[in-house]
């Protein structure tokens, strides 16, 4: 143990900020209180220490830190009481300091060496905040906690990052200050604080201004000593660093660089390097890209050695058939004969090379490379340090695979997807004008914006009712199945394997079953996944290897968690099948139906897949300049829109018998009678509205799907109904004529509702029509039979309406 006094803040007057005294009075009071209740053998130890402190009267009063070196044996007794009995002072970072940490007067050898060895110039997280300000926050944190039960200013801990001079790796330490043995006295009446005002100051980082004015430090006195402890948190900080890389960076080079650096810190070996190789596929064949989506030593070496791609791909394909960990501590000629790919690594200067398979949802997502330019033995200690990072690397690989696939789709859409014939002519003109400008001296370098003016918009949405709720239910049902199968497997193992850890896992499983019902976010689901992948699956693999009699039990469980076929994914598979069935049938119906519309007058039809299907239709003179436009075509397409919604409602209802999970749809139309301008946005490859007024149309479209009927909690959109949202009463009048016609024709029920709707953000004055869909009876025709005179009258009425 060390009694040398260490000045923490050499040039700052920390003690000037508040009156304080170093003493052992709080410890004495603590020991006396413990002796009143402590009945075990500890009481003798407490009594012995108390007598020793009281014997040295100077320790009962305020004392200078420099004087305490005379009482080393008493300080060692205090150390013994305040630290775990088995703690080794050569490994424990522990010290005693003045009440406001300024001088350390007693420390373990490990702490003293840590303080002396860590040169401030190697500190990583240099903080520009003045030391005095940090110390004031520390002081007020203790005061607010003691006197006002308020903790918000600052935790009594600091994360300290330091570059190790030997390994050149960053190490992270958590420095904590325990003020249990610090008494605080206040002179006079304690002031009242306005915590609402204080909270505002906190938000502006000006809380010290308020506190110094309203809670002066001159009225406080600190008495006692503080305990400082340091913990190496490099492992946890490295894992957190990988998580941050997934969240805060793109999933390409930047994230890979951060993850590799975190893995090096995690390993604790500065000579190790890491490579990341996700398995990317094109047409189900592996491809490799080391520029954006991976950083692999093997790929780099193969390219540098001009290794033929076919040879390289065959090696990786062979590995993919039987993925396993490969450890080569030193590459030699015999190993190169067995595995030719080692030759290119040796030529690149690699001496040691290991490969670890990385999984995502039990599917092989890629490999993690561990290599060095000198001989390295990858042992259990290193693997145990890397194991917590493997699920996160699997997630990174999955993101890279999805990002790669999205980029493929983006280029595919950009270069190969054909435009609709109704608007392609205008894009052709824009391209021709652009090419002309390129061949001339024109300064125009950007292609012109394709715009259609004075277009009449129509919007429709077929939504799957309560899709989010259904997804949550399916997920929770599947997790229940998974955990119950796991419980059964663990119970079966327990009959032959005698391990207390099985009981602990059983407890965890039952606890997770209780928690599943209250899942509020994806975070809990991620925590459950980490429990399974970090604790359960490694445990099952080890038990299977060491106890062959459990192999069948383990294999049966892993069959349950296969996404494509396992029972633990059955509910989600059923839901996706049902949703896909609805969306596919609705999409196909719309595609066929809108093709007939184009025959009457060209229009732009854009369909979007959400949880259901949405579509935009634009019609107007500029779509077909050579063909005169008349409002008759607009009225015809509006009547088609209403009719098609009936057919879609009937179609989705007829599919219920084919769905593994019963789902219903809602049908919504937004009526907008004013013409708008639309332009093709080159950056997003879609049409969008032009002008501030027209943007209101887009705003309403995006918000009406969840609108409520005014004064109620009822959603406007309901199964078996068609909802039509509008602003203008004239719009409603036109559609009411269509509804009347379709009721007579047997499409709609005689239950039309005229409704006022709740205000949406930035949108007020919305109204709606809602009417029920009449379904066909398979046994009898429910269509009303009209007399010839009635039918003729209705036909004349519709014809007249279309002409107007």
PDB file of C-alpha atoms in Angstrom, residues 360-636:
ATOM      1  CA  UNK A 360     -27.517 -13.760 -38.357  1.00  0.00           C
ATOM      2  CA  UNK A 361     -30.779 -15.439 -37.321  1.00  0.00           C
ATOM      3  CA  UNK A 362     -29.013 -18.815 -37.558  1.00  0.00           C
ATOM      4  CA  UNK A 363     -28.095 -18.137 -41.188  1.00  0.00           C
ATOM      5  CA  UNK A 364     -24.455 -17.829 -42.237  1.00  0.00           C
ATOM      6  CA  UNK A 365     -23.917 -14.125 -43.020  1.00  0.00           C
ATOM      7  CA  UNK A 366     -20.134 -14.035 -43.515  1.00  0.00           C
ATOM      8  CA  UNK A 367     -16.831 -14.595 -41.733  1.00  0.00           C
ATOM      9  CA  UNK A 368     -14.606 -12.720 -39.303  1.00  0.00           C
ATOM     10  CA  UNK A 369     -10.878 -12.923 -40.067  1.00  0.00           C
ATOM     11  CA  UNK A 370      -8.236 -12.744 -37.324  1.00  0.00           C
ATOM     12  CA  UNK A 371      -4.677 -12.433 -38.649  1.00  0.00           C
ATOM     13  CA  UNK A 372      -1.197 -11.194 -37.835  1.00  0.00           C
ATOM     14  CA  UNK A 373       2.213 -10.838 -39.459  1.00  0.00           C
ATOM     15  CA  UNK A 374       3.739 -13.046 -36.768  1.00  0.00           C
ATOM     16  CA  UNK A 375       2.765 -16.285 -35.062  1.00  0.00           C
ATOM     17  CA  UNK A 376      -0.358 -15.969 -32.897  1.00  0.00           C
ATOM     18  CA  UNK A 377      -2.269 -18.656 -31.032  1.00  0.00           C
ATOM     19  CA  UNK A 378      -6.023 -17.985 -31.062  1.00  0.00           C
ATOM     20  CA  UNK A 379      -7.007 -19.426 -27.690  1.00  0.00           C
ATOM     21  CA  UNK A 380     -10.166 -19.701 -25.596  1.00  0.00           C
ATOM     22  CA  UNK A 381      -9.338 -16.452 -23.788  1.00  0.00           C
ATOM     23  CA  UNK A 382      -9.347 -14.483 -27.050  1.00  0.00           C
ATOM     24  CA  UNK A 383     -12.486 -16.241 -28.304  1.00  0.00           C
ATOM     25  CA  UNK A 384     -14.323 -15.471 -25.062  1.00  0.00           C
ATOM     26  CA  UNK A 385     -13.458 -11.778 -25.474  1.00  0.00           C
ATOM     27  CA  UNK A 386     -14.701 -11.787 -29.089  1.00  0.00           C
ATOM     28  CA  UNK A 387     -17.854 -13.839 -28.483  1.00  0.00           C
ATOM     29  CA  UNK A 388     -20.109 -10.942 -27.278  1.00  0.00           C
ATOM     30  CA  UNK A 389     -19.324  -9.060 -30.488  1.00  0.00           C
ATOM     31  CA  UNK A 390     -20.333 -11.877 -32.867  1.00  0.00           C
ATOM     32  CA  UNK A 391     -24.116 -11.181 -32.923  1.00  0.00           C
ATOM     33  CA  UNK A 392     -23.408  -7.489 -33.574  1.00  0.00           C
ATOM     34  CA  UNK A 393     -21.041  -8.334 -36.424  1.00  0.00           C
ATOM     35  CA  UNK A 394     -23.776 -10.601 -37.774  1.00  0.00           C
ATOM     36  CA  UNK A 395     -26.135  -7.636 -37.704  1.00  0.00           C
ATOM     37  CA  UNK A 396     -23.542  -5.464 -39.468  1.00  0.00           C
ATOM     38  CA  UNK A 397     -23.170  -8.127 -42.168  1.00  0.00           C
ATOM     39  CA  UNK A 398     -26.935  -8.312 -42.589  1.00  0.00           C
ATOM     40  CA  UNK A 399     -27.102  -4.527 -42.989  1.00  0.00           C
ATOM     41  CA  UNK A 400     -24.320  -4.703 -45.575  1.00  0.00           C
ATOM     42  CA  UNK A 401     -26.144  -7.452 -47.466  1.00  0.00           C
ATOM     43  CA  UNK A 402     -29.375  -5.427 -47.423  1.00  0.00           C
ATOM     44  CA  UNK A 403     -27.505  -2.267 -48.434  1.00  0.00           C
ATOM     45  CA  UNK A 404     -25.843  -4.129 -51.301  1.00  0.00           C
ATOM     46  CA  UNK A 405     -29.181  -5.540 -52.468  1.00  0.00           C
ATOM     47  CA  UNK A 406     -30.770  -2.083 -52.248  1.00  0.00           C
ATOM     48  CA  UNK A 407     -27.964  -0.594 -54.319  1.00  0.00           C
ATOM     49  CA  UNK A 408     -28.441  -3.311 -56.918  1.00  0.00           C
ATOM     50  CA  UNK A 409     -32.158  -2.518 -57.030  1.00  0.00           C
ATOM     51  CA  UNK A 410     -31.470   1.209 -57.243  1.00  0.00           C
ATOM     52  CA  UNK A 411     -29.259   0.842 -60.295  1.00  0.00           C
ATOM     53  CA  UNK A 412     -31.678  -1.652 -61.786  1.00  0.00           C
ATOM     54  CA  UNK A 413     -34.525   0.825 -61.413  1.00  0.00           C
ATOM     55  CA  UNK A 414     -32.356   3.665 -62.684  1.00  0.00           C
ATOM     56  CA  UNK A 415     -31.034   1.915 -65.771  1.00  0.00           C
ATOM     57  CA  UNK A 416     -33.561  -0.707 -66.783  1.00  0.00           C
ATOM     58  CA  UNK A 417     -37.087   0.000 -65.481  1.00  0.00           C
ATOM     59  CA  UNK A 418     -39.334   1.268 -68.258  1.00  0.00           C
ATOM     60  CA  UNK A 419     -41.488   4.368 -67.835  1.00  0.00           C
ATOM     61  CA  UNK A 420     -45.214   4.227 -68.311  1.00  0.00           C
ATOM     62  CA  UNK A 421     -46.102   4.790 -71.981  1.00  0.00           C
ATOM     63  CA  UNK A 422     -48.512   7.588 -71.031  1.00  0.00           C
ATOM     64  CA  UNK A 423     -45.635   9.839 -69.915  1.00  0.00           C
ATOM     65  CA  UNK A 424     -42.583   8.339 -71.602  1.00  0.00           C
ATOM     66  CA  UNK A 425     -42.972  10.647 -74.606  1.00  0.00           C
ATOM     67  CA  UNK A 426     -42.208  13.675 -72.437  1.00  0.00           C
ATOM     68  CA  UNK A 427     -39.117  12.044 -70.945  1.00  0.00           C
ATOM     69  CA  UNK A 428     -37.957  11.257 -74.474  1.00  0.00           C
ATOM     70  CA  UNK A 429     -38.266  14.953 -75.335  1.00  0.00           C
ATOM     71  CA  UNK A 430     -36.309  15.941 -72.223  1.00  0.00           C
ATOM     72  CA  UNK A 431     -33.532  13.474 -73.087  1.00  0.00           C
ATOM     73  CA  UNK A 432     -33.397  14.762 -76.658  1.00  0.00           C
ATOM     74  CA  UNK A 433     -33.147  18.382 -75.490  1.00  0.00           C
ATOM     75  CA  UNK A 434     -30.378  17.373 -73.080  1.00  0.00           C
ATOM     76  CA  UNK A 435     -28.405  15.587 -75.801  1.00  0.00           C
ATOM     77  CA  UNK A 436     -28.801  18.580 -78.088  1.00  0.00           C
ATOM     78  CA  UNK A 437     -27.408  20.879 -75.396  1.00  0.00           C
ATOM     79  CA  UNK A 438     -24.444  18.531 -74.894  1.00  0.00           C
ATOM     80  CA  UNK A 439     -23.610  18.696 -78.610  1.00  0.00           C
ATOM     81  CA  UNK A 440     -23.770  22.495 -78.699  1.00  0.00           C
ATOM     82  CA  UNK A 441     -21.960  25.244 -76.869  1.00  0.00           C
ATOM     83  CA  UNK A 442     -24.776  25.550 -74.374  1.00  0.00           C
ATOM     84  CA  UNK A 443     -23.793  25.873 -70.726  1.00  0.00           C
ATOM     85  CA  UNK A 444     -26.766  23.737 -69.657  1.00  0.00           C
ATOM     86  CA  UNK A 445     -25.407  20.589 -68.016  1.00  0.00           C
ATOM     87  CA  UNK A 446     -28.484  19.340 -66.124  1.00  0.00           C
ATOM     88  CA  UNK A 447     -31.426  17.624 -67.737  1.00  0.00           C
ATOM     89  CA  UNK A 448     -34.645  19.630 -67.660  1.00  0.00           C
ATOM     90  CA  UNK A 449     -37.362  18.855 -65.132  1.00  0.00           C
ATOM     91  CA  UNK A 450     -40.277  16.931 -66.606  1.00  0.00           C
ATOM     92  CA  UNK A 451     -43.473  18.714 -65.558  1.00  0.00           C
ATOM     93  CA  UNK A 452     -47.170  18.208 -66.274  1.00  0.00           C
ATOM     94  CA  UNK A 453     -49.423  21.142 -65.483  1.00  0.00           C
ATOM     95  CA  UNK A 454     -53.118  21.273 -64.630  1.00  0.00           C
ATOM     96  CA  UNK A 455     -53.489  17.595 -63.770  1.00  0.00           C
ATOM     97  CA  UNK A 456     -56.441  16.149 -61.885  1.00  0.00           C
ATOM     98  CA  UNK A 457     -55.274  13.840 -59.065  1.00  0.00           C
ATOM     99  CA  UNK A 458     -56.997  10.731 -57.687  1.00  0.00           C
ATOM    100  CA  UNK A 459     -55.724   8.856 -54.664  1.00  0.00           C
ATOM    101  CA  UNK A 460     -56.795   5.499 -53.281  1.00  0.00           C
ATOM    102  CA  UNK A 461     -55.526   3.309 -50.457  1.00  0.00           C
ATOM    103  CA  UNK A 462     -56.304  -0.300 -49.639  1.00  0.00           C
ATOM    104  CA  UNK A 463     -54.908  -0.902 -46.162  1.00  0.00           C
ATOM    105  CA  UNK A 464     -54.630  -4.105 -44.150  1.00  0.00           C
ATOM    106  CA  UNK A 465     -56.549  -3.523 -40.948  1.00  0.00           C
ATOM    107  CA  UNK A 466     -54.456  -3.398 -37.749  1.00  0.00           C
ATOM    108  CA  UNK A 467     -51.326  -4.658 -39.551  1.00  0.00           C
ATOM    109  CA  UNK A 468     -48.984  -3.387 -36.837  1.00  0.00           C
ATOM    110  CA  UNK A 469     -51.057  -5.010 -34.111  1.00  0.00           C
ATOM    111  CA  UNK A 470     -51.183  -8.259 -36.076  1.00  0.00           C
ATOM    112  CA  UNK A 471     -47.394  -8.205 -36.467  1.00  0.00           C
ATOM    113  CA  UNK A 472     -46.895  -7.697 -32.746  1.00  0.00           C
ATOM    114  CA  UNK A 473     -49.313 -10.513 -31.913  1.00  0.00           C
ATOM    115  CA  UNK A 474     -47.595 -12.864 -34.378  1.00  0.00           C
ATOM    116  CA  UNK A 475     -44.176 -12.004 -32.950  1.00  0.00           C
ATOM    117  CA  UNK A 476     -45.286 -12.564 -29.356  1.00  0.00           C
ATOM    118  CA  UNK A 477     -46.999 -15.852 -30.274  1.00  0.00           C
ATOM    119  CA  UNK A 478     -43.826 -17.064 -31.988  1.00  0.00           C
ATOM    120  CA  UNK A 479     -41.627 -16.048 -29.067  1.00  0.00           C
ATOM    121  CA  UNK A 480     -43.931 -17.974 -26.723  1.00  0.00           C
ATOM    122  CA  UNK A 481     -43.566 -21.050 -28.932  1.00  0.00           C
ATOM    123  CA  UNK A 482     -39.775 -20.618 -29.047  1.00  0.00           C
ATOM    124  CA  UNK A 483     -39.404 -20.231 -25.276  1.00  0.00           C
ATOM    125  CA  UNK A 484     -41.768 -23.114 -24.481  1.00  0.00           C
ATOM    126  CA  UNK A 485     -39.833 -25.425 -26.817  1.00  0.00           C
ATOM    127  CA  UNK A 486     -36.628 -24.254 -25.160  1.00  0.00           C
ATOM    128  CA  UNK A 487     -38.082 -24.981 -21.708  1.00  0.00           C
ATOM    129  CA  UNK A 488     -39.072 -28.490 -22.856  1.00  0.00           C
ATOM    130  CA  UNK A 489     -35.575 -29.067 -24.258  1.00  0.00           C
ATOM    131  CA  UNK A 490     -33.871 -27.875 -21.061  1.00  0.00           C
ATOM    132  CA  UNK A 491     -36.150 -30.046 -18.914  1.00  0.00           C
ATOM    133  CA  UNK A 492     -35.348 -33.062 -21.081  1.00  0.00           C
ATOM    134  CA  UNK A 493     -31.601 -32.375 -20.756  1.00  0.00           C
ATOM    135  CA  UNK A 494     -31.894 -32.009 -17.004  1.00  0.00           C
ATOM    136  CA  UNK A 495     -32.772 -35.693 -16.744  1.00  0.00           C
ATOM    137  CA  UNK A 496     -29.283 -36.696 -17.886  1.00  0.00           C
ATOM    138  CA  UNK A 497     -27.135 -33.565 -17.411  1.00  0.00           C
ATOM    139  CA  UNK A 498     -26.656 -32.361 -13.844  1.00  0.00           C
ATOM    140  CA  UNK A 499     -25.849 -28.651 -14.131  1.00  0.00           C
ATOM    141  CA  UNK A 500     -27.246 -25.837 -11.973  1.00  0.00           C
ATOM    142  CA  UNK A 501     -26.964 -23.555 -15.000  1.00  0.00           C
ATOM    143  CA  UNK A 502     -29.923 -25.394 -16.562  1.00  0.00           C
ATOM    144  CA  UNK A 503     -32.147 -24.244 -13.702  1.00  0.00           C
ATOM    145  CA  UNK A 504     -30.915 -20.696 -14.184  1.00  0.00           C
ATOM    146  CA  UNK A 505     -31.742 -20.812 -17.919  1.00  0.00           C
ATOM    147  CA  UNK A 506     -35.161 -22.285 -17.140  1.00  0.00           C
ATOM    148  CA  UNK A 507     -35.807 -19.391 -14.775  1.00  0.00           C
ATOM    149  CA  UNK A 508     -34.723 -16.903 -17.455  1.00  0.00           C
ATOM    150  CA  UNK A 509     -37.032 -18.511 -20.022  1.00  0.00           C
ATOM    151  CA  UNK A 510     -40.043 -18.379 -17.730  1.00  0.00           C
ATOM    152  CA  UNK A 511     -39.230 -14.774 -16.868  1.00  0.00           C
ATOM    153  CA  UNK A 512     -39.039 -13.875 -20.569  1.00  0.00           C
ATOM    154  CA  UNK A 513     -42.440 -15.501 -21.166  1.00  0.00           C
ATOM    155  CA  UNK A 514     -43.888 -13.140 -18.543  1.00  0.00           C
ATOM    156  CA  UNK A 515     -42.177 -10.141 -20.178  1.00  0.00           C
ATOM    157  CA  UNK A 516     -43.256 -10.892 -23.752  1.00  0.00           C
ATOM    158  CA  UNK A 517     -46.792  -9.665 -23.178  1.00  0.00           C
ATOM    159  CA  UNK A 518     -45.546  -6.176 -22.260  1.00  0.00           C
ATOM    160  CA  UNK A 519     -42.998  -5.658 -25.041  1.00  0.00           C
ATOM    161  CA  UNK A 520     -43.180  -1.943 -25.926  1.00  0.00           C
ATOM    162  CA  UNK A 521     -40.324  -1.607 -28.435  1.00  0.00           C
ATOM    163  CA  UNK A 522     -37.840  -3.528 -30.524  1.00  0.00           C
ATOM    164  CA  UNK A 523     -35.263  -3.031 -27.757  1.00  0.00           C
ATOM    165  CA  UNK A 524     -36.783  -5.789 -25.596  1.00  0.00           C
ATOM    166  CA  UNK A 525     -36.855  -8.106 -28.609  1.00  0.00           C
ATOM    167  CA  UNK A 526     -33.140  -7.384 -29.185  1.00  0.00           C
ATOM    168  CA  UNK A 527     -32.399  -8.140 -25.529  1.00  0.00           C
ATOM    169  CA  UNK A 528     -34.176 -11.499 -25.842  1.00  0.00           C
ATOM    170  CA  UNK A 529     -32.228 -12.243 -29.024  1.00  0.00           C
ATOM    171  CA  UNK A 530     -28.961 -11.464 -27.232  1.00  0.00           C
ATOM    172  CA  UNK A 531     -29.970 -13.767 -24.375  1.00  0.00           C
ATOM    173  CA  UNK A 532     -30.584 -16.583 -26.861  1.00  0.00           C
ATOM    174  CA  UNK A 533     -27.502 -16.011 -29.003  1.00  0.00           C
ATOM    175  CA  UNK A 534     -25.018 -15.211 -26.220  1.00  0.00           C
ATOM    176  CA  UNK A 535     -26.199 -17.576 -23.485  1.00  0.00           C
ATOM    177  CA  UNK A 536     -28.556 -20.271 -24.746  1.00  0.00           C
ATOM    178  CA  UNK A 537     -27.151 -21.288 -28.143  1.00  0.00           C
ATOM    179  CA  UNK A 538     -23.497 -21.572 -27.003  1.00  0.00           C
ATOM    180  CA  UNK A 539     -24.707 -23.553 -23.963  1.00  0.00           C
ATOM    181  CA  UNK A 540     -26.702 -25.979 -26.149  1.00  0.00           C
ATOM    182  CA  UNK A 541     -23.756 -26.468 -28.514  1.00  0.00           C
ATOM    183  CA  UNK A 542     -21.388 -27.255 -25.632  1.00  0.00           C
ATOM    184  CA  UNK A 543     -23.869 -29.664 -24.002  1.00  0.00           C
ATOM    185  CA  UNK A 544     -24.406 -31.436 -27.330  1.00  0.00           C
ATOM    186  CA  UNK A 545     -20.649 -31.854 -27.799  1.00  0.00           C
ATOM    187  CA  UNK A 546     -19.954 -33.072 -24.260  1.00  0.00           C
ATOM    188  CA  UNK A 547     -23.118 -35.148 -23.814  1.00  0.00           C
ATOM    189  CA  UNK A 548     -23.918 -37.016 -27.062  1.00  0.00           C
ATOM    190  CA  UNK A 549     -27.136 -38.368 -25.534  1.00  0.00           C
ATOM    191  CA  UNK A 550     -28.605 -34.837 -25.757  1.00  0.00           C
ATOM    192  CA  UNK A 551     -27.854 -34.417 -29.484  1.00  0.00           C
ATOM    193  CA  UNK A 552     -31.373 -35.335 -30.585  1.00  0.00           C
ATOM    194  CA  UNK A 553     -32.932 -32.891 -28.073  1.00  0.00           C
ATOM    195  CA  UNK A 554     -30.677 -30.031 -29.214  1.00  0.00           C
ATOM    196  CA  UNK A 555     -31.193 -30.780 -32.913  1.00  0.00           C
ATOM    197  CA  UNK A 556     -34.970 -30.885 -32.476  1.00  0.00           C
ATOM    198  CA  UNK A 557     -34.884 -27.486 -30.778  1.00  0.00           C
ATOM    199  CA  UNK A 558     -32.752 -25.898 -33.516  1.00  0.00           C
ATOM    200  CA  UNK A 559     -35.241 -27.208 -36.086  1.00  0.00           C
ATOM    201  CA  UNK A 560     -37.869 -25.127 -34.267  1.00  0.00           C
ATOM    202  CA  UNK A 561     -35.921 -21.866 -34.783  1.00  0.00           C
ATOM    203  CA  UNK A 562     -35.269 -22.211 -38.533  1.00  0.00           C
ATOM    204  CA  UNK A 563     -37.049 -19.136 -40.027  1.00  0.00           C
ATOM    205  CA  UNK A 564     -38.167 -20.904 -43.204  1.00  0.00           C
ATOM    206  CA  UNK A 565     -39.664 -24.009 -41.590  1.00  0.00           C
ATOM    207  CA  UNK A 566     -39.495 -23.841 -37.786  1.00  0.00           C
ATOM    208  CA  UNK A 567     -42.493 -23.647 -35.485  1.00  0.00           C
ATOM    209  CA  UNK A 568     -41.033 -20.545 -33.793  1.00  0.00           C
ATOM    210  CA  UNK A 569     -41.633 -18.546 -36.982  1.00  0.00           C
ATOM    211  CA  UNK A 570     -44.955 -20.097 -37.969  1.00  0.00           C
ATOM    212  CA  UNK A 571     -47.189 -17.194 -36.932  1.00  0.00           C
ATOM    213  CA  UNK A 572     -45.024 -14.598 -38.683  1.00  0.00           C
ATOM    214  CA  UNK A 573     -44.843 -16.766 -41.806  1.00  0.00           C
ATOM    215  CA  UNK A 574     -48.616 -17.130 -41.791  1.00  0.00           C
ATOM    216  CA  UNK A 575     -49.065 -13.374 -41.377  1.00  0.00           C
ATOM    217  CA  UNK A 576     -46.657 -12.584 -44.210  1.00  0.00           C
ATOM    218  CA  UNK A 577     -48.338 -15.145 -46.461  1.00  0.00           C
ATOM    219  CA  UNK A 578     -51.746 -13.602 -45.725  1.00  0.00           C
ATOM    220  CA  UNK A 579     -50.493 -10.054 -46.315  1.00  0.00           C
ATOM    221  CA  UNK A 580     -48.685 -11.088 -49.478  1.00  0.00           C
ATOM    222  CA  UNK A 581     -51.799 -12.861 -50.744  1.00  0.00           C
ATOM    223  CA  UNK A 582     -53.923  -9.726 -50.294  1.00  0.00           C
ATOM    224  CA  UNK A 583     -51.330  -7.355 -51.745  1.00  0.00           C
ATOM    225  CA  UNK A 584     -50.587  -9.581 -54.726  1.00  0.00           C
ATOM    226  CA  UNK A 585     -54.248 -10.055 -55.632  1.00  0.00           C
ATOM    227  CA  UNK A 586     -55.071  -6.354 -55.149  1.00  0.00           C
ATOM    228  CA  UNK A 587     -52.017  -5.292 -57.182  1.00  0.00           C
ATOM    229  CA  UNK A 588     -52.873  -7.649 -59.998  1.00  0.00           C
ATOM    230  CA  UNK A 589     -56.465  -6.425 -60.051  1.00  0.00           C
ATOM    231  CA  UNK A 590     -55.366  -2.781 -60.192  1.00  0.00           C
ATOM    232  CA  UNK A 591     -52.832  -3.466 -62.947  1.00  0.00           C
ATOM    233  CA  UNK A 592     -55.417  -5.177 -65.142  1.00  0.00           C
ATOM    234  CA  UNK A 593     -58.112  -2.646 -64.356  1.00  0.00           C
ATOM    235  CA  UNK A 594     -55.998   0.445 -64.980  1.00  0.00           C
ATOM    236  CA  UNK A 595     -54.922  -0.952 -68.346  1.00  0.00           C
ATOM    237  CA  UNK A 596     -58.545  -0.638 -69.455  1.00  0.00           C
ATOM    238  CA  UNK A 597     -58.607   2.970 -68.210  1.00  0.00           C
ATOM    239  CA  UNK A 598     -55.681   3.878 -70.451  1.00  0.00           C
ATOM    240  CA  UNK A 599     -57.793   2.850 -73.456  1.00  0.00           C
ATOM    241  CA  UNK A 600     -60.374   5.565 -72.725  1.00  0.00           C
ATOM    242  CA  UNK A 601     -57.836   8.332 -72.065  1.00  0.00           C
ATOM    243  CA  UNK A 602     -54.118   8.114 -71.151  1.00  0.00           C
ATOM    244  CA  UNK A 603     -53.339   8.726 -67.494  1.00  0.00           C
ATOM    245  CA  UNK A 604     -50.385   8.298 -65.151  1.00  0.00           C
ATOM    246  CA  UNK A 605     -50.934   5.454 -62.683  1.00  0.00           C
ATOM    247  CA  UNK A 606     -48.412   4.895 -59.843  1.00  0.00           C
ATOM    248  CA  UNK A 607     -48.870   2.063 -57.369  1.00  0.00           C
ATOM    249  CA  UNK A 608     -47.030   1.795 -54.023  1.00  0.00           C
ATOM    250  CA  UNK A 609     -46.694  -1.170 -51.701  1.00  0.00           C
ATOM    251  CA  UNK A 610     -47.090  -0.289 -48.013  1.00  0.00           C
ATOM    252  CA  UNK A 611     -48.745  -2.592 -45.491  1.00  0.00           C
ATOM    253  CA  UNK A 612     -51.416  -2.590 -48.173  1.00  0.00           C
ATOM    254  CA  UNK A 613     -51.504  -0.937 -51.590  1.00  0.00           C
ATOM    255  CA  UNK A 614     -51.780   2.782 -52.393  1.00  0.00           C
ATOM    256  CA  UNK A 615     -52.049   4.413 -55.792  1.00  0.00           C
ATOM    257  CA  UNK A 616     -51.934   7.841 -57.433  1.00  0.00           C
ATOM    258  CA  UNK A 617     -53.633   8.648 -60.715  1.00  0.00           C
ATOM    259  CA  UNK A 618     -53.075  11.871 -62.664  1.00  0.00           C
ATOM    260  CA  UNK A 619     -55.136  12.762 -65.724  1.00  0.00           C
ATOM    261  CA  UNK A 620     -55.221  15.919 -67.830  1.00  0.00           C
ATOM    262  CA  UNK A 621     -54.594  17.485 -71.204  1.00  0.00           C
ATOM    263  CA  UNK A 622     -50.794  17.546 -70.945  1.00  0.00           C
ATOM    264  CA  UNK A 623     -50.630  13.773 -70.599  1.00  0.00           C
ATOM    265  CA  UNK A 624     -51.872  13.452 -74.197  1.00  0.00           C
ATOM    266  CA  UNK A 625     -51.508  16.780 -76.070  1.00  0.00           C
ATOM    267  CA  UNK A 626     -52.740  15.241 -79.298  1.00  0.00           C
ATOM    268  CA  UNK A 627     -56.025  14.019 -77.789  1.00  0.00           C
ATOM    269  CA  UNK A 628     -58.559  16.630 -76.572  1.00  0.00           C
ATOM    270  CA  UNK A 629     -59.271  16.293 -72.862  1.00  0.00           C
ATOM    271  CA  UNK A 630     -62.750  16.653 -71.401  1.00  0.00           C
ATOM    272  CA  UNK A 631     -64.013  16.445 -67.793  1.00  0.00           C
ATOM    273  CA  UNK A 632     -66.082  13.497 -68.953  1.00  0.00           C
ATOM    274  CA  UNK A 633     -62.902  11.386 -68.755  1.00  0.00           C
ATOM    275  CA  UNK A 634     -62.274  12.591 -65.194  1.00  0.00           C
ATOM    276  CA  UNK A 635     -65.806  11.642 -64.148  1.00  0.00           C
ATOM    277  CA  UNK A 636     -65.420   8.278 -65.811  1.00  0.00           C
TER     278      UNK A 636
END
